[in-house]
PDB file of C-alpha atoms in Angstrom:
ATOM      1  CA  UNK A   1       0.000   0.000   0.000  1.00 90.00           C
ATOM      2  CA  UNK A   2       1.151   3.528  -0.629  1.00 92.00           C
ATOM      3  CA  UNK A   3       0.263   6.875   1.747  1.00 91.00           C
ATOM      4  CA  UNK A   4       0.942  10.156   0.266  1.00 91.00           C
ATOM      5  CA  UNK A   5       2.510  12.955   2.709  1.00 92.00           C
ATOM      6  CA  UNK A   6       1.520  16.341   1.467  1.00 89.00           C
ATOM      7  CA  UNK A   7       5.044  17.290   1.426  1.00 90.00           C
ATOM      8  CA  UNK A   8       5.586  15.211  -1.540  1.00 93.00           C
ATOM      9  CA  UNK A   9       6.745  12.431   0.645  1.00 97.00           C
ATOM     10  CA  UNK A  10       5.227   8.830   0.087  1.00 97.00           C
ATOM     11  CA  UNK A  11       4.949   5.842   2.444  1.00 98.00           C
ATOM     12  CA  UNK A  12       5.198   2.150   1.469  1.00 97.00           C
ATOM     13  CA  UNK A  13       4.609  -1.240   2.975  1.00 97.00           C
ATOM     14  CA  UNK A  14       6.739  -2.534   0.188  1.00 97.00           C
ATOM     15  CA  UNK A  15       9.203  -4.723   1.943  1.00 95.00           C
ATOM     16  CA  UNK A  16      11.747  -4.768  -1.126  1.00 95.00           C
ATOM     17  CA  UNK A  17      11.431  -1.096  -1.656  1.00 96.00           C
ATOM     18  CA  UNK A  18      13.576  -0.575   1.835  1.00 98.00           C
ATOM     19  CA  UNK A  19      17.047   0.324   1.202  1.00 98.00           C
ATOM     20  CA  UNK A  20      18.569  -1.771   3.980  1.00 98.00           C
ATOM     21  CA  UNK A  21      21.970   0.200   3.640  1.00 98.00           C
ATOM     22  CA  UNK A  22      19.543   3.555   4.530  1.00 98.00           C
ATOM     23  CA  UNK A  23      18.145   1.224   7.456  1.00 98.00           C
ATOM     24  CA  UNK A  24      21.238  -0.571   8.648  1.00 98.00           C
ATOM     25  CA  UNK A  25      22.956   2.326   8.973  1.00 97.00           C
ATOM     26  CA  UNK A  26      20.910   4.084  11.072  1.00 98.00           C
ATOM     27  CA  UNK A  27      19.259   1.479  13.270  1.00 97.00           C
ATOM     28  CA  UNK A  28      23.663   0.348  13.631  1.00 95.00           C
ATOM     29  CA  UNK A  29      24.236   3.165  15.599  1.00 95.00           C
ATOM     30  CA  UNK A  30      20.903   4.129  17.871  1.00 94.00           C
ATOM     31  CA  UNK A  31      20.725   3.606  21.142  1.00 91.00           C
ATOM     32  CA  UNK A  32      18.340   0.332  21.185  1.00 91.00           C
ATOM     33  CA  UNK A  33      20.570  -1.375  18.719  1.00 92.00           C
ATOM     34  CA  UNK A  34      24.070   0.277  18.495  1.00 91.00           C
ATOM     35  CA  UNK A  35      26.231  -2.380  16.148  1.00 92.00           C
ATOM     36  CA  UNK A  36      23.551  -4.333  15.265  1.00 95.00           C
ATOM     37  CA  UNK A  37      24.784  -6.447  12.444  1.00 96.00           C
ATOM     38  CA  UNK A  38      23.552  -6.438   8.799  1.00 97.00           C
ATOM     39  CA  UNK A  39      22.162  -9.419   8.054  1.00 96.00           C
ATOM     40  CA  UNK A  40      20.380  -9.281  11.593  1.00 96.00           C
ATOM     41  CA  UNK A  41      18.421  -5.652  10.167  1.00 97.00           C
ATOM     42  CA  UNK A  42      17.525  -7.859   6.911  1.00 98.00           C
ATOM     43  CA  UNK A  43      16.271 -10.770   8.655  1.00 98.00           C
ATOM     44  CA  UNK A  44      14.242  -8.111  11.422  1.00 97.00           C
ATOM     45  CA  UNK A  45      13.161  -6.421   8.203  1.00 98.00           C
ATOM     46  CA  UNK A  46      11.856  -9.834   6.557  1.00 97.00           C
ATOM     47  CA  UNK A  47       9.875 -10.658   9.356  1.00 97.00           C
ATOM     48  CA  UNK A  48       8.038  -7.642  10.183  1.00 98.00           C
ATOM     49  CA  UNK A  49       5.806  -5.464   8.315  1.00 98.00           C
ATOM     50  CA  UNK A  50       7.355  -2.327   7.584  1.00 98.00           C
ATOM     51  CA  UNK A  51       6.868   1.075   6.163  1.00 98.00           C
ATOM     52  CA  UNK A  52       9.710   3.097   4.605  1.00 98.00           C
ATOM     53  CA  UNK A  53       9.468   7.195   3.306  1.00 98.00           C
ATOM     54  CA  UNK A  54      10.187   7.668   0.452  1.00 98.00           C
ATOM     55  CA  UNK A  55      11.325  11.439  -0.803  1.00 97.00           C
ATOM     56  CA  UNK A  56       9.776  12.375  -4.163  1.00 93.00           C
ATOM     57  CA  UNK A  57      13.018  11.139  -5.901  1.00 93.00           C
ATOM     58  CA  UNK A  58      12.579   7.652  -4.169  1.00 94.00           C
ATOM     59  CA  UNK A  59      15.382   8.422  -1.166  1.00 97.00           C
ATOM     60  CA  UNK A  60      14.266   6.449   1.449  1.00 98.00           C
ATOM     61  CA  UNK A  61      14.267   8.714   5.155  1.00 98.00           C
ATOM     62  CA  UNK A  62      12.449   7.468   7.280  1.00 98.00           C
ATOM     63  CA  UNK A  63      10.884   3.661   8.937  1.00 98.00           C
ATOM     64  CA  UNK A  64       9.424   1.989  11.647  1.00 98.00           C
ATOM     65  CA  UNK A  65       8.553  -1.663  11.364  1.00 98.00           C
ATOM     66  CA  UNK A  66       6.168  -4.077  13.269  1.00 98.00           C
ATOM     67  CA  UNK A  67       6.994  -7.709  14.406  1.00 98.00           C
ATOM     68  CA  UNK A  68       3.370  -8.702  14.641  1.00 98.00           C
ATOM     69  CA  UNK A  69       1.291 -11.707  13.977  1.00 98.00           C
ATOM     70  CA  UNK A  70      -1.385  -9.559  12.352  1.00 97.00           C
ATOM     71  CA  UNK A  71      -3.883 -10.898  14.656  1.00 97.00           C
ATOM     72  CA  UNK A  72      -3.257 -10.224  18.418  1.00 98.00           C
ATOM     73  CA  UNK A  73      -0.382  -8.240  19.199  1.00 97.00           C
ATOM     74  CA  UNK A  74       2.385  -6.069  17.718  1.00 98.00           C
ATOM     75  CA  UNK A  75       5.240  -4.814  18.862  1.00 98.00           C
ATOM     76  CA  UNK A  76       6.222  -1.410  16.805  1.00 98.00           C
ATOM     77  CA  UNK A  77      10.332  -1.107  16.631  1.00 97.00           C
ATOM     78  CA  UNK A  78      12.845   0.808  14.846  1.00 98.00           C
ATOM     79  CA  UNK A  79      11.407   4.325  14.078  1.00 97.00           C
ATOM     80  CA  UNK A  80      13.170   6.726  12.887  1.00 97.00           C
ATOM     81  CA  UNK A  81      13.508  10.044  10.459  1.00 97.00           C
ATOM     82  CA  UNK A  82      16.690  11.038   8.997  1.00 97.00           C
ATOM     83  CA  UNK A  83      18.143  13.806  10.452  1.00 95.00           C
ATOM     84  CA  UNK A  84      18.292  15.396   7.044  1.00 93.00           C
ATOM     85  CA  UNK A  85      14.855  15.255   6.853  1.00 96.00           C
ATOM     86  CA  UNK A  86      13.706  15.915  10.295  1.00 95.00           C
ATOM     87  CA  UNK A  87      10.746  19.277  10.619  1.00 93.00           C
ATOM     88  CA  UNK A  88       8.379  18.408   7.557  1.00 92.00           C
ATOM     89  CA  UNK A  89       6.096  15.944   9.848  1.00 94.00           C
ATOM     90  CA  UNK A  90       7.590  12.639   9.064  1.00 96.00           C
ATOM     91  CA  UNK A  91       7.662  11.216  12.390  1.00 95.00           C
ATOM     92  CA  UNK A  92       4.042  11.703  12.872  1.00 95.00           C
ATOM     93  CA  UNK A  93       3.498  10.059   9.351  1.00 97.00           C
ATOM     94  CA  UNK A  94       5.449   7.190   9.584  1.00 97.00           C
ATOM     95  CA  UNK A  95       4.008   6.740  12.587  1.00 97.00           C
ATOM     96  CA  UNK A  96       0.383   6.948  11.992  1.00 96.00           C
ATOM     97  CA  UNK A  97       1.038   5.156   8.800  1.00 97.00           C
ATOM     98  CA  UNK A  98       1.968   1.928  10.331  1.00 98.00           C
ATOM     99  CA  UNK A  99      -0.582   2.487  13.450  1.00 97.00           C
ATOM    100  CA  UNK A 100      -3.739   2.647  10.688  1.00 97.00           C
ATOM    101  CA  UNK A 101      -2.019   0.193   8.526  1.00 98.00           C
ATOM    102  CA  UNK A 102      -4.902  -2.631   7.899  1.00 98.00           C
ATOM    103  CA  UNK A 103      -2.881  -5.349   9.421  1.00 98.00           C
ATOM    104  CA  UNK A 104      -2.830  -4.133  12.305  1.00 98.00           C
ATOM    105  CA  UNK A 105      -6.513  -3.295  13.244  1.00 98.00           C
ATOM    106  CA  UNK A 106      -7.859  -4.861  15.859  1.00 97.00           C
ATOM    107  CA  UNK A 107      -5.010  -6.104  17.994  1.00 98.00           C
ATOM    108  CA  UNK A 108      -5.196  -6.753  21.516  1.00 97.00           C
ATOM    109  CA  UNK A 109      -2.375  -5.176  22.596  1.00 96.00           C
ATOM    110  CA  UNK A 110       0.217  -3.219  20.694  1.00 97.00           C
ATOM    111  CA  UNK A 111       3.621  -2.348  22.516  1.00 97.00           C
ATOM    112  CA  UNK A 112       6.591  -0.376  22.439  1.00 96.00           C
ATOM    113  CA  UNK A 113       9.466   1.054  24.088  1.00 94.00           C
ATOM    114  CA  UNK A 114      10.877   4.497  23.653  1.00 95.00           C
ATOM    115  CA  UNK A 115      13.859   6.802  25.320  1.00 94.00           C
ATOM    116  CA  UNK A 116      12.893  10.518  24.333  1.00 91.00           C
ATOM    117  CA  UNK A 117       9.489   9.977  22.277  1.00 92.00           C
ATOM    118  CA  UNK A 118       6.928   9.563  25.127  1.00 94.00           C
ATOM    119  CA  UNK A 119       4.565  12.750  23.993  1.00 93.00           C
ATOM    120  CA  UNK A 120       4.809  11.422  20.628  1.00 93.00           C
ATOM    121  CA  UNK A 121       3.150   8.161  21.376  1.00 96.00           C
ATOM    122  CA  UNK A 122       0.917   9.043  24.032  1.00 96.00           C
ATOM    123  CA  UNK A 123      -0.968  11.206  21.281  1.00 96.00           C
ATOM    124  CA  UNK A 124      -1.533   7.706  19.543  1.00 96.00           C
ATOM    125  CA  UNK A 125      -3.138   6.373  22.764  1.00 96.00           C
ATOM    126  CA  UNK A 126      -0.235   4.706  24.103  1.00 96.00           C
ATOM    127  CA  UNK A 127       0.370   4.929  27.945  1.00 96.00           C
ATOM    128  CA  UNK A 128       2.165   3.566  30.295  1.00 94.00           C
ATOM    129  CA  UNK A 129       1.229  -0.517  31.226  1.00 93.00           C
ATOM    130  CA  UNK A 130      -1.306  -0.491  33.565  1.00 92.00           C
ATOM    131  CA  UNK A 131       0.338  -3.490  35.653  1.00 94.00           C
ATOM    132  CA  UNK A 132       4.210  -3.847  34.874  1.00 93.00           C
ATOM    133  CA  UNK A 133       4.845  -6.759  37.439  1.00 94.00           C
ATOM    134  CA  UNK A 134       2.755  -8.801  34.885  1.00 93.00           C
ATOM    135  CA  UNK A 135       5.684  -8.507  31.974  1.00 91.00           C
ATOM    136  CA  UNK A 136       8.839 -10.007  31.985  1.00 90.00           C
ATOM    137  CA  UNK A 137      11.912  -9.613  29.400  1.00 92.00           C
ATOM    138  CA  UNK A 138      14.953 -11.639  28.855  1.00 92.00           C
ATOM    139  CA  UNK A 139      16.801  -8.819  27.359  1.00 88.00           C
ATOM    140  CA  UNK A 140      20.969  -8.556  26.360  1.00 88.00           C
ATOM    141  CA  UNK A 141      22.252  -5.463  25.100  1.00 83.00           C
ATOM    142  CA  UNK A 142      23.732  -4.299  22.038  1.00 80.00           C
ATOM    143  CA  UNK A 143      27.341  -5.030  23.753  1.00 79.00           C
ATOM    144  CA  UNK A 144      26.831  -8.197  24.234  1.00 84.00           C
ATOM    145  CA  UNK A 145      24.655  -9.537  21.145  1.00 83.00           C
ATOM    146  CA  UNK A 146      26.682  -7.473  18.841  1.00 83.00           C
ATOM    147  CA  UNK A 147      29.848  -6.547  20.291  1.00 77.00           C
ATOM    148  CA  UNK A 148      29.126  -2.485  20.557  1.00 56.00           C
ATOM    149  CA  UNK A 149      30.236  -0.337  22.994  1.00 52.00           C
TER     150      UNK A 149
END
């Protein structure tokens, strides 16, 4: 499916359109996945649904991705504008592109973590889990899974 921005951005749920060097090299050095090897992005990328901006000369700059079983529950991951492009709206769009995406009506439960992006979600309807001590993680950062510092 495509979403036009009125910016003369477009959004895409084509999963060959995303330039995994564009992807890879951002996701490689945020916070939530700092050295996060490439064939690990293309196999995350594979297995999710994803949306990628595209600039009217087809420059992908921005993404966020789903890993989501289309019925239940989805977990939204990886967002991100280019700094380049950062200003025109393009959080917001990939954003509500992938919330109003048609796979992913009528989920139970749709999760995410953030560092810095709180107000941002919340104005989707996101808040804070209503009983924490009922979720558990095995989690290992970055370091460890990918050798980054």
């Amino acid at each position: 499916m495509r979403w036009e921005h009125p910016g003369g951005f477009v959004a895409d749920d084509d999963a060959a359109r995303i330039d995994l060097d564009v992807v890879h090299g951002f996701i490689s050095t945020s916070y939530w996945a700092a050295g996060i090897p490439r064939d690990v992005m293309a196999k995350a990328i594979a297995n999710s649904l994803n949306i990628g901006v595209y600039a009217a000369a087809g420059a992908q700059v921005a993404y966020a991705r789903a890993a989501t079983d289309r019925a239940t529950f989805a977990w939204i991951a990886d967002v991100f504008v280019l700094e380049s492009h950062r200003g025109h709206g393009l959080g917001r769009f990939v954003v509500s592109t992938l919330l109003e995406h048609p796979d992913l009506q009528g989920l139970r439960r749709t999760l995410l973590a953030t560092a810095d992006a709180h107000g941002l979600y919340r104005s989707y309807g996101f808040e804070d889990l209503a009983d924490p001590s009922r979720f558990l993680v095995v989690q290992q950062t970055p370091a460890v899974l990918y050798g980054a510092s």
